[in-house]
mmCIF file of C-alpha atoms in Angstrom:
data_model
loop_
_atom_site.group_PDB
_atom_site.id
_atom_site.type_symbol
_atom_site.label_atom_id
_atom_site.label_comp_id
_atom_site.label_asym_id
_atom_site.label_seq_id
_atom_site.Cartn_x
_atom_site.Cartn_y
_atom_site.Cartn_z
ATOM 1 C CA MET Q 1081 166.708 228.308 200.318
ATOM 2 C CA ALA Q 1082 168.804 226.184 198.001
ATOM 3 C CA ALA Q 1083 167.523 223.164 196.109
ATOM 4 C CA GLU Q 1084 169.130 220.770 193.658
ATOM 5 C CA THR Q 1085 167.658 220.712 190.135
ATOM 6 C CA ALA Q 1086 167.229 217.728 187.819
ATOM 7 C CA GLY Q 1087 170.549 218.198 186.005
ATOM 8 C CA GLY Q 1088 172.601 218.480 189.196
ATOM 9 C CA GLY Q 1089 172.425 222.284 189.064
ATOM 10 C CA PHE Q 1090 171.034 224.478 191.786
ATOM 11 C CA ALA Q 1091 168.215 226.888 192.332
ATOM 12 C CA TYR Q 1092 168.600 229.384 195.158
ATOM 13 C CA ASP Q 1093 165.970 231.977 195.968
ATOM 14 C CA GLY Q 1094 167.591 235.369 195.542
ATOM 15 C CA LEU Q 1095 170.949 234.160 194.213
ATOM 16 C CA ASN Q 1096 172.694 237.127 192.615
ATOM 17 C CA PRO Q 1097 176.364 236.020 192.375
ATOM 18 C CA ALA Q 1098 179.032 238.702 192.413
ATOM 19 C CA VAL Q 1099 182.312 236.825 192.945
ATOM 20 C CA ALA Q 1100 183.486 233.244 193.522
ATOM 21 C CA THR Q 1101 186.545 231.327 194.703
ATOM 22 C CA VAL Q 1102 187.594 227.710 195.395
ATOM 23 C CA PHE Q 1103 189.059 226.329 198.620
ATOM 24 C CA ASN Q 1104 189.774 222.642 199.395
ATOM 25 C CA GLY Q 1105 187.510 221.504 196.557
ATOM 26 C CA ASP Q 1106 184.536 223.589 197.727
ATOM 27 C CA VAL Q 1107 183.167 226.514 195.723
ATOM 28 C CA PHE Q 1108 182.345 229.722 197.592
ATOM 29 C CA ILE Q 1109 179.998 232.264 196.065
ATOM 30 C CA ALA Q 1110 179.468 235.761 197.439
ATOM 31 C CA GLU Q 1111 176.040 236.950 196.385
ATOM 32 C CA GLY Q 1112 173.798 239.884 197.142
ATOM 33 C CA LEU Q 1113 171.901 242.886 195.952
ATOM 34 C CA MET Q 1114 172.040 246.641 196.475
ATOM 35 C CA HIS Q 1115 169.035 248.258 194.845
ATOM 36 C CA MET Q 1116 166.739 250.992 196.122
ATOM 37 C CA ASP Q 1117 166.164 250.187 199.823
ATOM 38 C CA GLN Q 1118 167.776 246.722 199.683
ATOM 39 C CA ASN Q 1119 171.382 246.115 200.647
ATOM 40 C CA ARG Q 1120 172.055 242.492 201.518
ATOM 41 C CA GLY Q 1121 174.696 239.875 200.895
ATOM 42 C CA SER Q 1122 175.872 236.442 201.925
ATOM 43 C CA VAL Q 1123 178.446 233.753 201.173
ATOM 44 C CA LEU Q 1124 177.406 230.230 200.184
ATOM 45 C CA ARG Q 1125 179.597 227.125 200.282
ATOM 46 C CA PHE Q 1126 178.998 224.513 197.578
ATOM 47 C CA GLY Q 1127 180.606 221.198 198.519
ATOM 48 C CA ARG Q 1128 180.420 217.560 197.549
ATOM 49 C CA GLY Q 1129 181.714 215.956 200.729
ATOM 50 C CA ASP Q 1130 182.045 212.207 200.141
ATOM 51 C CA GLY Q 1131 179.214 211.928 197.601
ATOM 52 C CA PRO Q 1132 178.801 212.876 193.950
ATOM 53 C CA ARG Q 1133 176.114 215.518 194.571
ATOM 54 C CA TRP Q 1134 176.779 219.127 195.455
ATOM 55 C CA ARG Q 1135 175.423 220.451 198.737
ATOM 56 C CA ILE Q 1136 174.926 224.071 199.745
ATOM 57 C CA THR Q 1137 175.496 225.229 203.300
ATOM 58 C CA ASP Q 1138 173.294 227.832 204.884
ATOM 59 C CA PRO Q 1139 174.287 231.324 203.776
ATOM 60 C CA HIS Q 1140 176.623 233.351 205.975
ATOM 61 C CA GLU Q 1141 175.377 236.927 206.089
ATOM 62 C CA LEU Q 1142 177.676 239.796 205.089
ATOM 63 C CA GLY Q 1143 175.351 242.663 206.005
ATOM 64 C CA ALA Q 1144 175.784 244.328 202.593
ATOM 65 C CA ALA Q 1145 176.045 243.445 198.904
ATOM 66 C CA PRO Q 1146 179.438 242.080 197.788
ATOM 67 C CA THR Q 1147 180.939 243.681 194.685
ATOM 68 C CA ALA Q 1148 184.444 242.207 194.352
ATOM 69 C CA GLY Q 1149 186.873 239.800 195.939
ATOM 70 C CA VAL Q 1150 190.476 238.656 195.950
ATOM 71 C CA ARG Q 1151 192.328 235.931 197.844
ATOM 72 C CA ALA Q 1152 194.658 237.376 200.481
ATOM 73 C CA ASN Q 1153 196.331 233.996 201.030
ATOM 74 C CA ASN Q 1154 195.436 230.302 200.875
ATOM 75 C CA SER Q 1155 192.553 230.524 203.363
ATOM 76 C CA ASP Q 1156 191.460 234.198 203.507
ATOM 77 C CA TRP Q 1157 189.159 235.848 200.960
ATOM 78 C CA MET Q 1158 188.908 239.633 200.945
ATOM 79 C CA LEU Q 1159 185.463 240.862 199.925
ATOM 80 C CA VAL Q 1160 184.509 244.407 199.032
ATOM 81 C CA THR Q 1161 180.912 245.218 199.847
ATOM 82 C CA SER Q 1162 178.858 248.304 199.169
ATOM 83 C CA VAL Q 1163 179.835 249.580 202.633
ATOM 84 C CA GLY Q 1164 183.314 248.222 203.369
ATOM 85 C CA VAL Q 1165 185.772 245.337 203.363
ATOM 86 C CA ILE Q 1166 185.360 241.910 204.962
ATOM 87 C CA ARG Q 1167 188.016 239.230 205.434
ATOM 88 C CA MET Q 1168 186.330 235.830 205.160
ATOM 89 C CA GLU Q 1169 188.143 232.876 206.746
ATOM 90 C CA LEU Q 1170 187.195 230.155 204.272
ATOM 91 C CA PRO Q 1171 187.813 227.045 206.427
ATOM 92 C CA ARG Q 1172 185.207 228.189 208.994
ATOM 93 C CA LEU Q 1173 183.289 230.694 206.831
ATOM 94 C CA TRP Q 1174 184.038 233.272 209.489
ATOM 95 C CA PRO Q 1175 183.623 236.939 208.432
ATOM 96 C CA HIS Q 1176 185.755 239.707 209.970
ATOM 97 C CA THR Q 1177 184.775 243.289 209.172
ATOM 98 C CA LEU Q 1178 188.026 245.139 208.453
ATOM 99 C CA TYR Q 1179 186.556 248.460 207.413
ATOM 100 C CA ARG Q 1180 183.090 249.988 207.199
ATOM 101 C CA ASN Q 1181 181.901 253.277 205.683
ATOM 102 C CA ARG Q 1182 178.185 253.674 204.876
ATOM 103 C CA GLN Q 1183 179.029 256.487 202.431
ATOM 104 C CA TRP Q 1184 180.546 253.908 200.084
ATOM 105 C CA GLU Q 1185 176.988 253.148 198.938
ATOM 106 C CA GLN Q 1186 177.267 256.396 196.933
ATOM 107 C CA ILE Q 1187 180.573 255.565 195.198
ATOM 108 C CA TYR Q 1188 180.017 251.922 194.147
ATOM 109 C CA PRO Q 1189 183.297 250.201 195.097
ATOM 110 C CA ASP Q 1190 183.895 247.445 192.559
ATOM 111 C CA SER Q 1191 187.452 246.088 192.760
ATOM 112 C CA ILE Q 1192 190.129 245.226 195.327
ATOM 113 C CA ARG Q 1193 193.860 244.512 195.078
ATOM 114 C CA PRO Q 1194 196.617 244.262 197.698
ATOM 115 C CA LEU Q 1195 199.373 246.876 197.877
ATOM 116 C CA GLY Q 1196 201.848 245.790 200.541
ATOM 117 C CA ARG Q 1197 199.869 245.844 203.814
ATOM 118 C CA SER Q 1198 197.316 248.233 202.269
ATOM 119 C CA TRP Q 1199 194.356 247.536 199.991
ATOM 120 C CA LEU Q 1200 193.393 249.398 196.835
ATOM 121 C CA ILE Q 1201 189.653 249.698 196.264
ATOM 122 C CA GLY Q 1202 188.433 250.870 192.861
ATOM 123 C CA ALA Q 1203 185.361 253.089 193.040
ATOM 124 C CA ARG Q 1204 183.468 255.737 191.143
ATOM 125 C CA HIS Q 1205 185.609 258.923 190.828
ATOM 126 C CA GLY Q 1206 188.842 257.443 192.192
ATOM 127 C CA VAL Q 1207 190.732 254.772 194.090
ATOM 128 C CA ILE Q 1208 190.598 254.292 197.839
ATOM 129 C CA ARG Q 1209 193.766 253.149 199.542
ATOM 130 C CA LEU Q 1210 192.981 251.474 202.876
ATOM 131 C CA VAL Q 1211 196.062 251.870 205.058
ATOM 132 C CA PRO Q 1212 196.452 249.903 208.314
ATOM 133 C CA LEU Q 1213 196.803 252.095 211.403
ATOM 134 C CA GLY Q 1214 197.144 249.876 214.467
ATOM 135 C CA GLU Q 1215 193.988 247.748 214.729
ATOM 136 C CA ARG Q 1216 192.015 249.808 212.219
ATOM 137 C CA TYR Q 1217 192.294 251.209 208.685
ATOM 138 C CA ILE Q 1218 192.166 254.750 207.324
ATOM 139 C CA GLU Q 1219 191.087 255.884 203.859
ATOM 140 C CA GLN Q 1220 193.385 257.724 201.485
ATOM 141 C CA TRP Q 1221 191.785 258.856 198.225
ATOM 142 C CA LEU Q 1222 193.661 258.816 194.940
ATOM 143 C CA VAL Q 1223 191.777 261.126 192.577
ATOM 144 C CA PRO Q 1224 192.601 263.166 189.464
ATOM 145 C CA ALA Q 1225 194.283 266.531 190.088
ATOM 146 C CA SER Q 1226 191.150 268.247 188.756
ATOM 147 C CA CYS Q 1227 189.130 266.720 191.599
ATOM 148 C CA ARG Q 1228 190.180 268.353 194.858
ATOM 149 C CA GLN Q 1229 187.306 266.947 196.899
ATOM 150 C CA LEU Q 1230 184.236 264.769 196.614
ATOM 151 C CA LYS Q 1231 180.921 266.451 197.378
ATOM 152 C CA ALA Q 1232 178.049 264.428 198.825
ATOM 153 C CA PRO Q 1233 175.338 263.334 198.283
ATOM 154 C CA ASP Q 1234 176.216 262.580 194.651
ATOM 155 C CA CYS Q 1235 179.963 262.195 195.345
ATOM 156 C CA LYS Q 1236 180.910 264.324 192.364
ATOM 157 C CA CYS Q 1237 184.261 266.020 191.973
ATOM 158 C CA ALA Q 1238 184.472 269.646 193.032
ATOM 159 C CA ALA Q 1239 187.373 271.950 192.195
#
């Protein structure tokens, strides 16, 4: 759990920050770890409230390690995890899973950017374009011409 240190800093057991943002004066940190058989993540809110000292709320679990994030608008934070994309409503710290694919653990997604109503996810061997289709999303892969398909389990290009 979190604890304040002598200099006003913080110690948090297991804190492995991946991405951060600010909303209404509070700092939000997405942290987690994907290593060997571990794949966990959470979002912490650091806030001062009315006093001078920072306080940390209980972590909100993501279910997987976060790797990247971008603000979708003033109050929504899009987080890429090792297995998908989550939209985090910052005012309530409410996570919404937009897309999930366990195979992403093999391709290490590590960036996200909007493209109209779609999302571009940077990953090993290519770029994933998540395209809205009704209430869900579908993957479109943008890969070099020399890579006609990705072969599991190593997700290497195959001609």
